[in-house]
Amino acid sequence: MRHYPSAVLSAGLFTAAMLFSVAATAADKPVTREEIALGQKQYGPNQQQQGGQYNLDPALTAYVQRVGMKLAKTSDAPDLPYEFVIINSSDLNAWALPGGKIAINRGLLAALDSEAQLAAVLAHEIAHVTKRHSARMQKKAESASMLGALIGLGIGMKAPEYRDLAMQGASTLAYGAQANYSRDHELQADKAGMKTMSRAGYDPQAAVALQEIFLRESQGRKSDVISGFFASHPPSQERITENKTTAKSLPAGGALNDAEYRKAIAQLNKDKPAYQYLKEASTAYTGKNYAQAIALSDKAIALQPKQGLFWEMKGQSLAKQNRGKEAVAAFDRAAAAAPGFFRPLLLRGMTQNTLGQYGPAESSILAAQKLLPTQIGTYTLGELSERRGDRNAAAGYYQQAAKGGGEIGKAAQERLRSL
Ligand SMILES: [Zn+2]
């Protein structure tokens, strides 16, 4: 998604002023009904791909929604059908879809210091919506046929690999979560966002402080591991300088609400050691130290039994040790902790399939597919239908899985031929 700035650079015959006026005219058009529908359609799948909703602390969700709606009402497009959710992911990220569907990760919330900084993040995302940056990006994504396809999630075909499903990061199809906005869009969103947060009563200096934190954070990382928020909203010294100028033009002395914020994220702070155990368990798992991964998952679970990710990690590690029945029990706990999230259901179904529990496997995978259709899920439903003797259903699933391409797609084509 970096071709916007390069297109600007290669358009040598235009003056900068002309380009700016073209961009400004496009941005001033109101959000269309089509864009709203597009964002609505993609919101659920995007949330699924990023980790599902964080539902462990409903009060925190309500708080983020309150702050978000307050900003939305003072934005340039107050009447859009805005929604705000917290994604159950430790990555530093926030994203917006056309029409006002916005998400912020649990990990980013934990890294912020005040309600005003949260407002800076949300107002920036709202500005991408009202300026229709996200809509234009989505159009590009669509023309590149990135949307509407089966989600591959990069899962290997062979039995041992599917279990690494939960280890996969964000899917490449998670449009909006990974879109790289151009430098101009970032500057525009910063400026409009700061005006919005100021009108809502927040100190716009918090946006400057936030950029300084982000720039420090991103510089501490190697370019190849910069992901999430830093890839989609690249921080820069230029943005800090511009934001300082914008802040000077706005009324000083707005609210920071840092005490309120600390209270709102108290649960996240309390659970920090548990997430640290999860991080260590994940490292152990990658290093194939499954016994250690299980021990560390248990430590995390002892601190916070309601976090489904801890149970997923335990279940995957158990599955690696061929302890399928115990793994299924762990995935049951993960599914109960995160209702409406596809991954524990898919992991449970795949494990039940290996255990020869075909009926329960099919139910689990069908439930997962309703939330987020995946290629591996579709392929496995083909196998399960074939096993039941339903060749028509099997052919339908294999045809669908074949469209996704890759290793699973090839395997699906082979199954189709041998039906
Ligand atoms: Zn941005």
Coordinates of C-alpha atoms and ligand atoms in Angstrom, one line a residue:
M1 CA 0.0 0.0 0.0
R2 CA 3.0 2.3 -0.5
H3 CA 2.2 3.2 -4.1
Y4 CA 0.2 6.3 -3.2
P5 CA 3.3 8.4 -2.3
S6 CA 5.3 7.0 -5.2
A7 CA 2.5 7.9 -7.5
V8 CA 2.8 11.4 -6.2
L9 CA 6.5 11.5 -6.7
S10 CA 6.3 10.1 -10.3
A11 CA 3.6 12.7 -11.3
G12 CA 6.3 15.2 -12.1
L13 CA 4.1 17.3 -14.3
F14 CA 1.9 18.3 -11.5
T15 CA 2.8 21.0 -9.1
A16 CA 2.6 20.2 -5.4
A17 CA -0.3 22.8 -5.1
M18 CA -2.3 21.1 -7.8
L19 CA -1.9 17.7 -6.2
F20 CA -2.9 19.1 -2.8
S21 CA -6.1 20.6 -4.3
V22 CA -7.0 17.3 -6.0
A23 CA -6.6 15.5 -2.7
A24 CA -8.6 18.1 -0.8
T25 CA -11.5 17.9 -3.2
A26 CA -11.6 14.1 -3.0
A27 CA -11.4 14.2 0.8
D28 CA -14.3 16.7 1.1
K29 CA -16.8 14.4 -0.5
P30 CA -19.1 12.9 2.1
V31 CA -18.9 9.3 3.0
T32 CA -21.1 7.2 0.7
R33 CA -23.7 4.6 1.6
E34 CA -21.6 2.1 -0.4
E35 CA -18.6 2.8 1.8
I36 CA -20.6 2.4 4.9
A37 CA -21.8 -1.0 3.7
L38 CA -18.3 -2.0 2.8
G39 CA -16.9 -1.2 6.2
Q40 CA -19.9 -3.0 7.9
K41 CA -19.2 -6.1 5.8
Q42 CA -15.5 -6.3 6.6
Y43 CA -15.7 -5.3 10.3
G44 CA -16.6 -8.8 11.7
P45 CA -14.0 -10.7 9.6
N46 CA -11.3 -8.2 10.4
Q47 CA -12.0 -8.5 14.1
Q48 CA -11.8 -12.3 13.8
Q49 CA -8.5 -12.2 11.9
Q50 CA -6.9 -9.8 14.4
G51 CA -7.8 -12.0 17.5
G52 CA -11.5 -11.4 18.2
Q53 CA -12.9 -9.0 20.7
Y54 CA -11.4 -8.5 24.2
N55 CA -14.4 -9.3 26.4
L56 CA -12.6 -9.9 29.7
D57 CA -13.3 -6.4 31.0
P58 CA -16.7 -5.0 29.7
A59 CA -16.2 -1.8 31.7
L60 CA -13.0 -1.0 29.7
T61 CA -14.9 -1.7 26.4
A62 CA -17.7 0.7 27.6
Y63 CA -15.1 3.3 28.5
V64 CA -13.4 3.1 25.1
Q65 CA -16.8 3.3 23.4
R66 CA -17.7 6.4 25.5
V67 CA -14.5 8.2 24.6
G68 CA -14.8 7.1 21.0
M69 CA -18.4 8.3 20.6
K70 CA -17.6 11.6 22.3
L71 CA -15.0 12.2 19.7
A72 CA -17.2 10.9 16.8
K73 CA -19.9 13.4 17.8
T74 CA -17.4 16.3 17.6
S75 CA -15.8 15.1 14.3
D76 CA -16.4 16.4 10.8
A77 CA -19.0 13.6 10.2
P78 CA -20.9 13.1 13.4
D79 CA -23.7 11.1 12.0
L80 CA -21.9 8.0 10.7
P81 CA -22.8 4.6 12.3
Y82 CA -19.6 4.6 14.4
E83 CA -18.6 1.5 16.4
F84 CA -15.6 1.0 18.7
V85 CA -14.2 -2.4 19.8
I86 CA -11.2 -3.7 21.7
I87 CA -9.3 -6.5 19.9
N88 CA -7.8 -9.2 22.0
S89 CA -4.2 -8.8 20.8
S90 CA -1.0 -7.7 22.5
D91 CA 0.2 -6.0 19.3
L92 CA 0.3 -2.2 19.2
N93 CA -2.4 -1.5 16.7
A94 CA -5.5 0.4 15.9
W95 CA -7.5 0.6 12.6
A96 CA -10.5 2.0 10.9
L97 CA -12.8 0.8 8.2
P98 CA -14.8 3.0 5.9
G99 CA -18.0 4.4 7.4
G100 CA -16.7 4.5 11.0
K101 CA -15.9 1.0 12.2
I102 CA -12.9 1.4 14.5
A103 CA -10.8 -1.0 16.6
I104 CA -8.0 -0.7 19.1
N105 CA -5.9 -3.5 20.4
R106 CA -5.6 -4.4 24.1
G107 CA -1.8 -4.1 23.7
L108 CA -2.0 -0.5 22.5
L109 CA -4.4 0.4 25.4
A110 CA -1.9 -1.0 27.9
A111 CA 0.9 1.2 26.4
L112 CA -1.0 4.5 26.7
D113 CA -0.7 6.9 29.7
S114 CA -3.9 9.0 29.6
E115 CA -7.4 9.3 28.3
A116 CA -6.2 12.2 26.1
Q117 CA -3.7 9.8 24.4
L118 CA -6.5 7.3 23.8
A119 CA -8.5 10.2 22.4
A120 CA -5.5 11.1 20.1
V121 CA -5.4 7.5 18.7
L122 CA -9.2 7.3 18.2
A123 CA -9.6 10.8 16.8
H124 CA -6.8 10.0 14.3
E125 CA -8.7 6.9 13.2
I126 CA -11.9 8.8 13.0
A127 CA -10.2 11.3 10.7
H128 CA -9.1 8.6 8.4
V129 CA -12.8 7.7 8.1
T130 CA -14.1 11.3 7.7
K131 CA -11.4 12.1 5.2
R132 CA -12.2 8.9 3.4
H133 CA -8.7 7.6 3.4
S134 CA -9.8 4.2 4.5
A135 CA -12.5 4.1 1.8
R136 CA -9.9 4.8 -0.9
M137 CA -7.5 2.2 0.5
Q138 CA -10.3 -0.3 0.6
K139 CA -11.1 0.3 -3.0
K140 CA -7.5 -0.4 -3.9
A141 CA -7.6 -3.5 -1.8
E142 CA -10.7 -4.7 -3.6
S143 CA -9.4 -4.1 -7.0
A144 CA -6.4 -6.2 -6.0
S145 CA -9.0 -8.8 -5.1
M146 CA -7.8 -9.0 -1.6
L147 CA -11.3 -9.1 -0.2
G148 CA -14.0 -11.7 -0.4
A149 CA -11.5 -14.6 -0.8
L150 CA -11.2 -17.5 1.5
I151 CA -8.8 -16.6 4.3
G152 CA -5.7 -18.8 4.1
L153 CA -4.0 -17.7 7.3
G154 CA -0.9 -19.3 6.0
I155 CA -1.7 -22.6 7.6
G156 CA 0.2 -25.6 6.3
M157 CA -1.6 -28.5 4.9
K158 CA 0.1 -31.3 6.8
A159 CA -1.5 -32.4 10.0
P160 CA 1.2 -31.2 12.4
E161 CA 1.2 -27.7 10.9
Y162 CA -2.4 -26.8 11.2
R163 CA -2.0 -26.7 15.0
D164 CA 0.2 -23.6 14.5
L165 CA -2.8 -21.7 13.4
A166 CA -3.1 -19.7 16.6
M167 CA 0.6 -18.9 16.3
Q168 CA 0.1 -17.1 13.1
G169 CA 0.0 -13.3 13.2
A170 CA -2.5 -11.2 11.4
S171 CA -3.6 -12.5 8.1
T172 CA -2.4 -10.7 5.0
L173 CA -6.1 -10.2 4.2
A174 CA -6.9 -8.2 7.3
Y175 CA -7.4 -5.1 5.3
G176 CA -7.4 -1.9 7.3
A177 CA -5.4 -3.4 10.1
Q178 CA -2.4 -3.4 7.8
A179 CA -3.0 -0.8 5.2
N180 CA -0.1 1.7 5.0
Y181 CA -1.4 5.2 4.9
S182 CA 0.6 7.7 2.9
R183 CA 2.5 10.5 4.5
D184 CA -0.1 13.1 3.4
H185 CA -2.9 11.0 4.8
E186 CA -1.1 10.7 8.1
L187 CA -0.5 14.4 8.4
Q188 CA -4.1 15.2 7.4
A189 CA -5.5 12.6 10.0
D190 CA -3.2 14.0 12.7
K191 CA -4.4 17.6 12.1
A192 CA -8.1 16.8 11.8
G193 CA -7.8 14.4 14.8
M194 CA -6.2 17.0 17.0
K195 CA -9.0 19.5 16.2
T196 CA -11.6 16.9 17.0
M197 CA -10.0 16.0 20.3
S198 CA -9.6 19.6 21.2
R199 CA -13.3 20.2 20.5
A200 CA -14.1 17.2 22.7
G201 CA -12.3 18.9 25.6
Y202 CA -8.9 17.1 25.5
D203 CA -5.5 18.6 25.6
P204 CA -4.1 18.3 22.0
Q205 CA -0.6 18.2 23.4
A206 CA -1.3 14.5 24.2
A207 CA -1.1 13.8 20.4
V208 CA 2.4 15.3 20.4
A209 CA 3.4 13.1 23.4
L210 CA 1.9 10.1 21.7
Q211 CA 3.8 10.6 18.5
E212 CA 7.0 11.0 20.5
I213 CA 6.4 7.7 22.2
F214 CA 5.6 6.0 18.9
L215 CA 8.7 7.3 17.2
R216 CA 10.9 6.1 20.1
E217 CA 9.1 2.7 20.0
S218 CA 9.5 2.3 16.2
Q219 CA 13.1 3.3 16.2
G220 CA 13.9 0.6 18.7
R221 CA 12.7 -2.0 16.2
K222 CA 14.3 -3.3 13.1
S223 CA 12.5 -2.3 9.9
D224 CA 11.5 -5.8 9.1
V225 CA 9.7 -6.3 12.4
I226 CA 7.9 -3.0 12.3
S227 CA 4.3 -4.1 12.0
G228 CA 0.8 -3.2 13.0
F229 CA 0.3 0.4 13.9
F230 CA 3.8 1.6 12.9
A231 CA 3.4 0.1 9.4
S232 CA 0.0 1.5 8.8
H233 CA 0.6 4.8 10.5
P234 CA 4.4 5.4 10.2
P235 CA 5.6 7.8 13.0
S236 CA 8.1 10.5 12.0
Q237 CA 9.9 13.6 13.3
E238 CA 7.9 15.5 10.7
R239 CA 4.6 14.5 12.3
I240 CA 5.9 15.5 15.7
T241 CA 6.8 19.0 14.4
E242 CA 3.6 19.4 12.5
N243 CA 1.6 18.3 15.5
K244 CA 3.4 20.8 17.7
T245 CA 2.3 23.6 15.3
T246 CA -1.3 22.3 15.2
A247 CA -1.4 22.2 19.0
K248 CA -0.3 25.8 19.2
S249 CA -3.2 26.9 17.0
L250 CA -5.7 25.1 19.3
P251 CA -6.9 26.2 22.8
A252 CA -4.5 25.1 25.5
G253 CA -5.4 23.5 28.8
G254 CA -7.7 20.6 27.8
A255 CA -8.2 17.5 29.9
L256 CA -5.6 14.7 30.1
N257 CA -7.7 12.4 32.4
D258 CA -4.7 10.3 33.4
A259 CA -6.1 9.1 36.7
E260 CA -9.3 8.1 35.0
Y261 CA -7.3 6.2 32.4
R262 CA -5.2 4.3 35.0
K263 CA -8.4 3.2 36.7
A264 CA -9.9 2.1 33.4
I265 CA -6.9 -0.1 32.5
A266 CA -6.4 -1.4 36.0
Q267 CA -7.3 -5.0 34.9
L268 CA -4.9 -4.9 32.0
N269 CA -2.1 -3.7 34.3
K270 CA -3.0 -6.4 36.8
D271 CA -2.9 -9.1 34.1
K272 CA 0.5 -7.9 32.7
P273 CA 2.5 -10.8 34.4
A274 CA 0.0 -13.3 32.9
Y275 CA 0.6 -11.9 29.3
Q276 CA 4.3 -12.0 30.0
Y277 CA 3.9 -15.8 30.7
L278 CA 2.0 -16.1 27.5
K279 CA 4.8 -14.4 25.6
E280 CA 7.4 -16.8 27.2
A281 CA 5.1 -19.8 26.4
S282 CA 4.9 -18.7 22.8
T283 CA 8.7 -18.5 22.6
A284 CA 9.0 -22.0 24.2
Y285 CA 6.4 -23.3 21.7
T286 CA 8.3 -21.9 18.8
G287 CA 11.4 -23.6 20.2
K288 CA 9.4 -26.8 20.4
N289 CA 9.7 -26.9 24.2
Y290 CA 6.1 -28.0 24.6
A291 CA 6.4 -29.1 28.2
Q292 CA 7.7 -25.7 29.1
A293 CA 5.0 -24.0 27.0
I294 CA 2.3 -26.0 28.9
A295 CA 3.9 -25.1 32.3
L296 CA 4.0 -21.4 31.4
S297 CA 0.4 -21.4 30.0
D298 CA -0.6 -22.9 33.4
K299 CA 1.1 -20.1 35.2
A300 CA -0.8 -17.6 33.0
I301 CA -4.1 -19.4 33.6
A302 CA -3.5 -19.4 37.3
L303 CA -3.3 -15.6 37.2
Q304 CA -6.2 -15.1 34.8
P305 CA -8.3 -18.1 33.9
K306 CA -10.7 -16.1 31.8
Q307 CA -8.2 -15.2 29.0
G308 CA -8.9 -17.7 26.1
L309 CA -5.5 -17.1 24.6
F310 CA -3.8 -18.8 27.5
W311 CA -6.0 -21.9 27.1
E312 CA -5.4 -21.9 23.3
M313 CA -1.6 -21.9 23.9
K314 CA -2.0 -24.8 26.3
G315 CA -4.2 -26.7 23.9
Q316 CA -1.8 -26.3 21.0
S317 CA 1.1 -27.4 23.1
L318 CA -0.8 -30.5 24.4
A319 CA -1.8 -31.3 20.8
K320 CA 1.9 -31.2 19.8
Q321 CA 2.5 -33.8 22.5
N322 CA -0.2 -35.9 21.0
R323 CA -2.4 -35.4 24.0
G324 CA -5.5 -34.8 21.9
K325 CA -8.2 -35.3 24.5
E326 CA -6.6 -32.9 26.9
A327 CA -6.1 -30.5 24.0
V328 CA -9.8 -30.6 23.2
A329 CA -10.6 -29.9 26.8
A330 CA -8.3 -26.8 26.7
F331 CA -9.9 -25.6 23.5
D332 CA -13.3 -26.0 25.1
R333 CA -12.1 -23.6 27.9
A334 CA -10.7 -21.2 25.2
A335 CA -14.0 -21.3 23.3
A336 CA -16.0 -20.7 26.5
A337 CA -13.7 -17.7 27.4
A338 CA -14.0 -16.2 24.0
P339 CA -17.5 -16.8 22.7
G340 CA -17.9 -15.7 19.1
F341 CA -14.3 -16.2 18.2
F342 CA -13.5 -18.7 15.5
R343 CA -10.0 -19.9 16.4
P344 CA -10.6 -22.1 19.4
L345 CA -13.5 -23.8 17.5
L346 CA -11.4 -24.4 14.5
L347 CA -8.5 -25.7 16.6
R348 CA -10.9 -28.0 18.5
G349 CA -12.4 -29.3 15.3
M350 CA -9.0 -30.1 13.8
T351 CA -7.9 -31.9 16.9
Q352 CA -11.2 -33.8 17.1
N353 CA -10.6 -34.8 13.5
T354 CA -7.2 -36.3 14.3
L355 CA -8.8 -38.1 17.2
G356 CA -11.3 -39.7 14.9
Q357 CA -14.2 -37.8 16.5
Y358 CA -15.7 -36.9 13.1
G359 CA -19.2 -35.8 14.1
P360 CA -17.9 -33.4 16.8
A361 CA -15.1 -32.3 14.4
E362 CA -17.6 -31.3 11.8
S363 CA -19.8 -29.4 14.3
S364 CA -16.8 -27.5 15.6
I365 CA -15.5 -26.6 12.2
L366 CA -18.9 -25.5 10.9
A367 CA -19.3 -23.2 13.9
A368 CA -15.9 -21.7 13.2
Q369 CA -16.6 -21.2 9.5
K370 CA -19.7 -19.2 10.4
L371 CA -17.5 -16.7 12.2
L372 CA -14.6 -16.7 9.7
P373 CA -14.4 -19.1 6.7
T374 CA -10.8 -20.4 6.4
Q375 CA -9.3 -22.5 3.7
I376 CA -8.2 -25.2 6.0
G377 CA -11.6 -25.4 7.6
T378 CA -13.3 -25.7 4.2
Y379 CA -10.8 -28.4 3.1
T380 CA -11.4 -30.4 6.2
L381 CA -15.2 -30.1 5.8
G382 CA -14.6 -31.6 2.4
E383 CA -12.7 -34.6 3.9
L384 CA -15.4 -35.1 6.6
S385 CA -18.2 -35.0 3.9
E386 CA -16.3 -37.4 1.8
R387 CA -15.9 -39.7 4.8
R388 CA -19.7 -39.6 5.3
G389 CA -20.2 -40.6 1.6
D390 CA -21.6 -37.2 0.6
R391 CA -19.6 -36.7 -2.5
N392 CA -21.6 -33.6 -3.7
A393 CA -20.9 -31.7 -0.5
A394 CA -17.3 -32.8 -0.6
A395 CA -16.9 -31.6 -4.1
G396 CA -18.4 -28.2 -3.2
Y397 CA -16.0 -27.7 -0.3
Y398 CA -13.0 -28.9 -2.3
Q399 CA -13.9 -26.5 -5.1
Q400 CA -14.0 -23.6 -2.7
A401 CA -10.8 -24.6 -1.0
A402 CA -9.1 -25.0 -4.4
K403 CA -9.8 -21.3 -5.1
G404 CA -7.6 -20.3 -2.2
G405 CA -4.6 -21.7 -3.9
G406 CA -1.3 -22.6 -2.2
E407 CA -0.6 -26.0 -0.6
I408 CA -4.2 -26.5 0.6
G409 CA -5.6 -25.5 -2.8
K410 CA -3.4 -28.1 -4.5
A411 CA -4.5 -30.8 -2.1
A412 CA -8.1 -29.8 -2.7
Q413 CA -7.7 -30.2 -6.4
E414 CA -6.2 -33.6 -6.0
R415 CA -9.1 -34.7 -3.8
L416 CA -11.5 -33.3 -6.4
R417 CA -9.9 -35.5 -9.1
S418 CA -10.0 -38.6 -7.0
L419 CA -13.7 -38.2 -6.0
Ligands
ZN1 ZN -3.0 6.9 10.4

